[in-house]
């Protein structure tokens, strides 16, 4: 079992550009959540995707958008990048079918640097 | 909405000494509580979780935590730490029927020889 995988590992962009990050969930999982972890801080919830739709969203602007594909993989898109978007972006997967509580398994993250 | 406060940003300790990492939460409803560990350049690994039942929860790598509802705390403990326990530790809370998991700012545990 490969677990949760994310690509790319590292990414460097300039202000104003757009970026797409990718996540493949753990085998058997159908739900993907995205988190932003700024340097020295805890992760912050961006949004969660289930059945190809955004199920819940945290306090992030519309510049942050996502998508979930039929194979449950997911993308996070960020438009009009700002310096403050520099962070580690974590993807977590879980399964709605297992129980009422859905343990999240985290990927290694994508380190985004905005110059 | 729920929130988490980790009371210590850094905890230095000598090898084989006991350690306690403190966590307090705030919520108006029932919650699930978690501790995660993050090693450098890696994602988060679940150490333990409290969902319901016994307030003393045992996790991996010899860690345990106690849920105290009256003090809204969920402190993490280990009786004897190893050099390999050096990492960042995050406390997190999730309200029932809410997919927005809130994390604390983290506690950097440094184990010295």
mmCIF file of N, CA and C in Angstrom, chain A residues 10 33 35 37 40-45 48 55-59 88 90 96 100-109 111, chain B residues 2 6 32-34 36 38 41-46 49-51 88 90-91 94 97-106:
data_model
loop_
_atom_site.group_PDB
_atom_site.id
_atom_site.type_symbol
_atom_site.label_atom_id
_atom_site.label_comp_id
_atom_site.label_asym_id
_atom_site.label_seq_id
_atom_site.Cartn_x
_atom_site.Cartn_y
_atom_site.Cartn_z
ATOM 1 N N UNK A 10 8.580 19.649 -4.318
ATOM 2 C CA UNK A 10 8.892 21.061 -4.138
ATOM 3 C C UNK A 10 8.482 21.832 -5.386
ATOM 4 N N UNK A 33 -8.786 15.710 1.925
ATOM 5 C CA UNK A 33 -8.759 17.027 2.556
ATOM 6 C C UNK A 33 -7.409 17.681 2.271
ATOM 7 N N UNK A 35 -4.682 20.828 3.467
ATOM 8 C CA UNK A 35 -4.282 21.711 4.559
ATOM 9 C C UNK A 35 -3.087 22.554 4.109
ATOM 10 N N UNK A 37 0.202 24.470 5.735
ATOM 11 C CA UNK A 37 1.022 24.581 6.937
ATOM 12 C C UNK A 37 2.127 25.608 6.698
ATOM 13 N N UNK A 40 6.476 27.094 10.938
ATOM 14 C CA UNK A 40 6.341 27.311 12.374
ATOM 15 C C UNK A 40 4.919 27.277 12.902
ATOM 16 N N UNK A 41 3.984 26.854 12.065
ATOM 17 C CA UNK A 41 2.591 26.809 12.492
ATOM 18 C C UNK A 41 1.990 25.426 12.268
ATOM 19 N N UNK A 42 0.809 25.224 12.838
ATOM 20 C CA UNK A 42 0.092 23.988 12.597
ATOM 21 C C UNK A 42 -0.673 24.054 11.289
ATOM 22 N N UNK A 43 -1.047 22.909 10.758
ATOM 23 C CA UNK A 43 -1.826 22.896 9.517
ATOM 24 C C UNK A 43 -3.173 23.593 9.675
ATOM 25 N N UNK A 44 -3.605 24.248 8.586
ATOM 26 C CA UNK A 44 -4.925 24.885 8.562
ATOM 27 C C UNK A 44 -5.750 24.253 7.451
ATOM 28 N N UNK A 45 -6.988 23.924 7.781
ATOM 29 C CA UNK A 45 -7.900 23.254 6.855
ATOM 30 C C UNK A 45 -8.301 24.180 5.722
ATOM 31 N N UNK A 48 -12.368 20.078 1.881
ATOM 32 C CA UNK A 48 -12.477 18.623 1.778
ATOM 33 C C UNK A 48 -13.354 18.270 0.575
ATOM 34 N N UNK A 55 -17.052 19.424 -0.052
ATOM 35 C CA UNK A 55 -18.033 19.153 1.000
ATOM 36 C C UNK A 55 -17.975 20.201 2.108
ATOM 37 N N UNK A 56 -16.773 20.667 2.387
ATOM 38 C CA UNK A 56 -16.625 21.676 3.430
ATOM 39 C C UNK A 56 -15.398 22.509 3.129
ATOM 40 N N UNK A 57 -15.436 23.781 3.543
ATOM 41 C CA UNK A 57 -14.357 24.698 3.228
ATOM 42 C C UNK A 57 -13.954 25.461 4.480
ATOM 43 N N UNK A 58 -12.660 25.661 4.628
ATOM 44 C CA UNK A 58 -12.155 26.482 5.712
ATOM 45 C C UNK A 58 -12.129 27.950 5.308
ATOM 46 N N UNK A 59 -11.423 28.742 6.092
ATOM 47 C CA UNK A 59 -11.397 30.187 5.880
ATOM 48 C C UNK A 59 -10.296 30.573 4.893
ATOM 49 N N UNK A 88 3.880 24.593 3.314
ATOM 50 C CA UNK A 88 3.797 23.166 3.019
ATOM 51 C C UNK A 88 2.316 22.828 2.867
ATOM 52 N N UNK A 90 -0.434 20.039 2.629
ATOM 53 C CA UNK A 90 -0.638 18.640 3.000
ATOM 54 C C UNK A 90 -1.974 18.136 2.491
ATOM 55 N N UNK A 96 -15.196 7.466 4.049
ATOM 56 C CA UNK A 96 -16.519 7.675 4.640
ATOM 57 C C UNK A 96 -17.215 6.358 4.915
ATOM 58 N N UNK A 100 -18.221 6.076 11.504
ATOM 59 C CA UNK A 100 -18.687 7.453 11.675
ATOM 60 C C UNK A 100 -17.523 8.396 11.893
ATOM 61 N N UNK A 101 -16.407 7.873 12.398
ATOM 62 C CA UNK A 101 -15.218 8.698 12.538
ATOM 63 C C UNK A 101 -14.257 8.327 11.421
ATOM 64 N N UNK A 102 -13.740 9.306 10.729
ATOM 65 C CA UNK A 102 -12.911 9.068 9.567
ATOM 66 C C UNK A 102 -11.481 9.494 9.840
ATOM 67 N N UNK A 103 -10.623 8.512 10.212
ATOM 68 C CA UNK A 103 -9.221 8.833 10.466
ATOM 69 C C UNK A 103 -8.559 9.323 9.201
ATOM 70 N N UNK A 104 -7.823 10.388 9.313
ATOM 71 C CA UNK A 104 -7.137 10.959 8.163
ATOM 72 C C UNK A 104 -5.685 10.506 8.125
ATOM 73 N N UNK A 105 -5.251 10.107 6.947
ATOM 74 C CA UNK A 105 -3.874 9.721 6.705
ATOM 75 C C UNK A 105 -3.239 10.806 5.832
ATOM 76 N N UNK A 106 -2.086 11.311 6.282
ATOM 77 C CA UNK A 106 -1.459 12.447 5.615
ATOM 78 C C UNK A 106 -0.361 12.013 4.662
ATOM 79 N N UNK A 107 -0.258 12.766 3.568
ATOM 80 C CA UNK A 107 0.866 12.608 2.661
ATOM 81 C C UNK A 107 2.059 13.416 3.139
ATOM 82 N N UNK A 108 3.184 13.325 2.425
ATOM 83 C CA UNK A 108 4.415 14.013 2.830
ATOM 84 C C UNK A 108 4.390 15.510 2.556
ATOM 85 N N UNK A 109 3.453 15.950 1.728
ATOM 86 C CA UNK A 109 3.322 17.382 1.473
ATOM 87 C C UNK A 109 4.059 17.860 0.237
ATOM 88 N N UNK A 111 6.075 21.361 -0.837
ATOM 89 C CA UNK A 111 6.613 22.626 -0.338
ATOM 90 C C UNK A 111 6.537 23.655 -1.450
ATOM 91 N N UNK B 2 -14.240 25.256 17.109
ATOM 92 C CA UNK B 2 -13.269 24.689 18.037
ATOM 93 C C UNK B 2 -11.903 25.332 17.847
ATOM 94 N N UNK B 6 -1.569 24.890 22.328
ATOM 95 C CA UNK B 6 -0.456 24.102 22.850
ATOM 96 C C UNK B 6 0.396 25.048 23.669
ATOM 97 N N UNK B 32 -13.588 15.052 19.072
ATOM 98 C CA UNK B 32 -12.558 14.022 18.971
ATOM 99 C C UNK B 32 -11.218 14.743 19.135
ATOM 100 N N UNK B 33 -10.251 14.097 19.768
ATOM 101 C CA UNK B 33 -8.958 14.713 20.032
ATOM 102 C C UNK B 33 -7.835 13.828 19.522
ATOM 103 N N UNK B 34 -6.767 14.460 19.033
ATOM 104 C CA UNK B 34 -5.683 13.737 18.391
ATOM 105 C C UNK B 34 -4.330 14.345 18.765
ATOM 106 N N UNK B 36 -0.568 14.269 16.735
ATOM 107 C CA UNK B 36 0.204 13.871 15.579
ATOM 108 C C UNK B 36 1.669 14.226 15.813
ATOM 109 N N UNK B 38 5.328 15.048 13.615
ATOM 110 C CA UNK B 38 5.871 15.396 12.298
ATOM 111 C C UNK B 38 7.394 15.429 12.383
ATOM 112 N N UNK B 41 10.685 17.360 7.201
ATOM 113 C CA UNK B 41 10.403 17.124 5.775
ATOM 114 C C UNK B 41 9.453 15.950 5.550
ATOM 115 N N UNK B 42 8.587 15.711 6.506
ATOM 116 C CA UNK B 42 7.609 14.640 6.355
ATOM 117 C C UNK B 42 6.211 15.146 6.677
ATOM 118 N N UNK B 43 5.215 14.323 6.367
ATOM 119 C CA UNK B 43 3.844 14.642 6.723
ATOM 120 C C UNK B 43 3.569 14.297 8.166
ATOM 121 N N UNK B 44 2.308 14.280 8.523
ATOM 122 C CA UNK B 44 1.891 14.022 9.900
ATOM 123 C C UNK B 44 1.583 12.538 10.096
ATOM 124 N N UNK B 45 2.007 12.031 11.249
ATOM 125 C CA UNK B 45 1.705 10.643 11.612
ATOM 126 C C UNK B 45 0.880 10.641 12.892
ATOM 127 N N UNK B 46 -0.207 9.899 12.887
ATOM 128 C CA UNK B 46 -1.076 9.853 14.057
ATOM 129 C C UNK B 46 -0.414 9.064 15.181
ATOM 130 N N UNK B 49 -5.482 8.837 19.477
ATOM 131 C CA UNK B 49 -6.726 9.574 19.330
ATOM 132 C C UNK B 49 -7.678 9.221 20.465
ATOM 133 N N UNK B 50 -8.504 10.196 20.822
ATOM 134 C CA UNK B 50 -9.591 9.984 21.758
ATOM 135 C C UNK B 50 -10.898 10.196 20.998
ATOM 136 N N UNK B 51 -11.722 9.159 20.991
ATOM 137 C CA UNK B 51 -13.028 9.266 20.334
ATOM 138 C C UNK B 51 -14.142 9.222 21.377
ATOM 139 N N UNK B 88 8.343 17.493 15.875
ATOM 140 C CA UNK B 88 7.287 18.470 16.169
ATOM 141 C C UNK B 88 6.018 17.682 16.469
ATOM 142 N N UNK B 90 1.846 17.868 17.265
ATOM 143 C CA UNK B 90 0.653 18.691 17.083
ATOM 144 C C UNK B 90 -0.551 18.049 17.760
ATOM 145 N N UNK B 91 -1.273 18.856 18.508
ATOM 146 C CA UNK B 91 -2.550 18.469 19.079
ATOM 147 C C UNK B 91 -3.643 18.973 18.135
ATOM 148 N N UNK B 94 -11.401 17.859 16.537
ATOM 149 C CA UNK B 94 -12.405 17.802 15.484
ATOM 150 C C UNK B 94 -13.762 17.644 16.144
ATOM 151 N N UNK B 97 -19.304 15.521 13.373
ATOM 152 C CA UNK B 97 -20.024 15.968 12.177
ATOM 153 C C UNK B 97 -19.442 17.251 11.577
ATOM 154 N N UNK B 98 -18.162 17.505 11.839
ATOM 155 C CA UNK B 98 -17.477 18.666 11.272
ATOM 156 C C UNK B 98 -16.139 18.192 10.725
ATOM 157 N N UNK B 99 -15.927 18.392 9.425
ATOM 158 C CA UNK B 99 -14.712 17.895 8.788
ATOM 159 C C UNK B 99 -13.530 18.833 8.937
ATOM 160 N N UNK B 100 -13.746 19.991 9.568
ATOM 161 C CA UNK B 100 -12.687 20.989 9.756
ATOM 162 C C UNK B 100 -11.903 20.636 11.023
ATOM 163 N N UNK B 101 -10.763 19.966 10.865
ATOM 164 C CA UNK B 101 -9.915 19.619 12.001
ATOM 165 C C UNK B 101 -9.026 20.809 12.316
ATOM 166 N N UNK B 102 -8.984 21.225 13.574
ATOM 167 C CA UNK B 102 -8.159 22.363 13.992
ATOM 168 C C UNK B 102 -6.917 21.869 14.722
ATOM 169 N N UNK B 103 -5.786 22.429 14.332
ATOM 170 C CA UNK B 103 -4.508 22.053 14.919
ATOM 171 C C UNK B 103 -3.959 23.167 15.803
ATOM 172 N N UNK B 104 -3.195 22.759 16.809
ATOM 173 C CA UNK B 104 -2.438 23.726 17.569
ATOM 174 C C UNK B 104 -1.205 24.153 16.782
ATOM 175 N N UNK B 105 -0.447 25.085 17.355
ATOM 176 C CA UNK B 105 0.726 25.627 16.668
ATOM 177 C C UNK B 105 1.929 24.695 16.737
ATOM 178 N N UNK B 106 1.820 23.660 17.551
ATOM 179 C CA UNK B 106 2.891 22.677 17.620
ATOM 180 C C UNK B 106 3.824 22.876 18.804
#
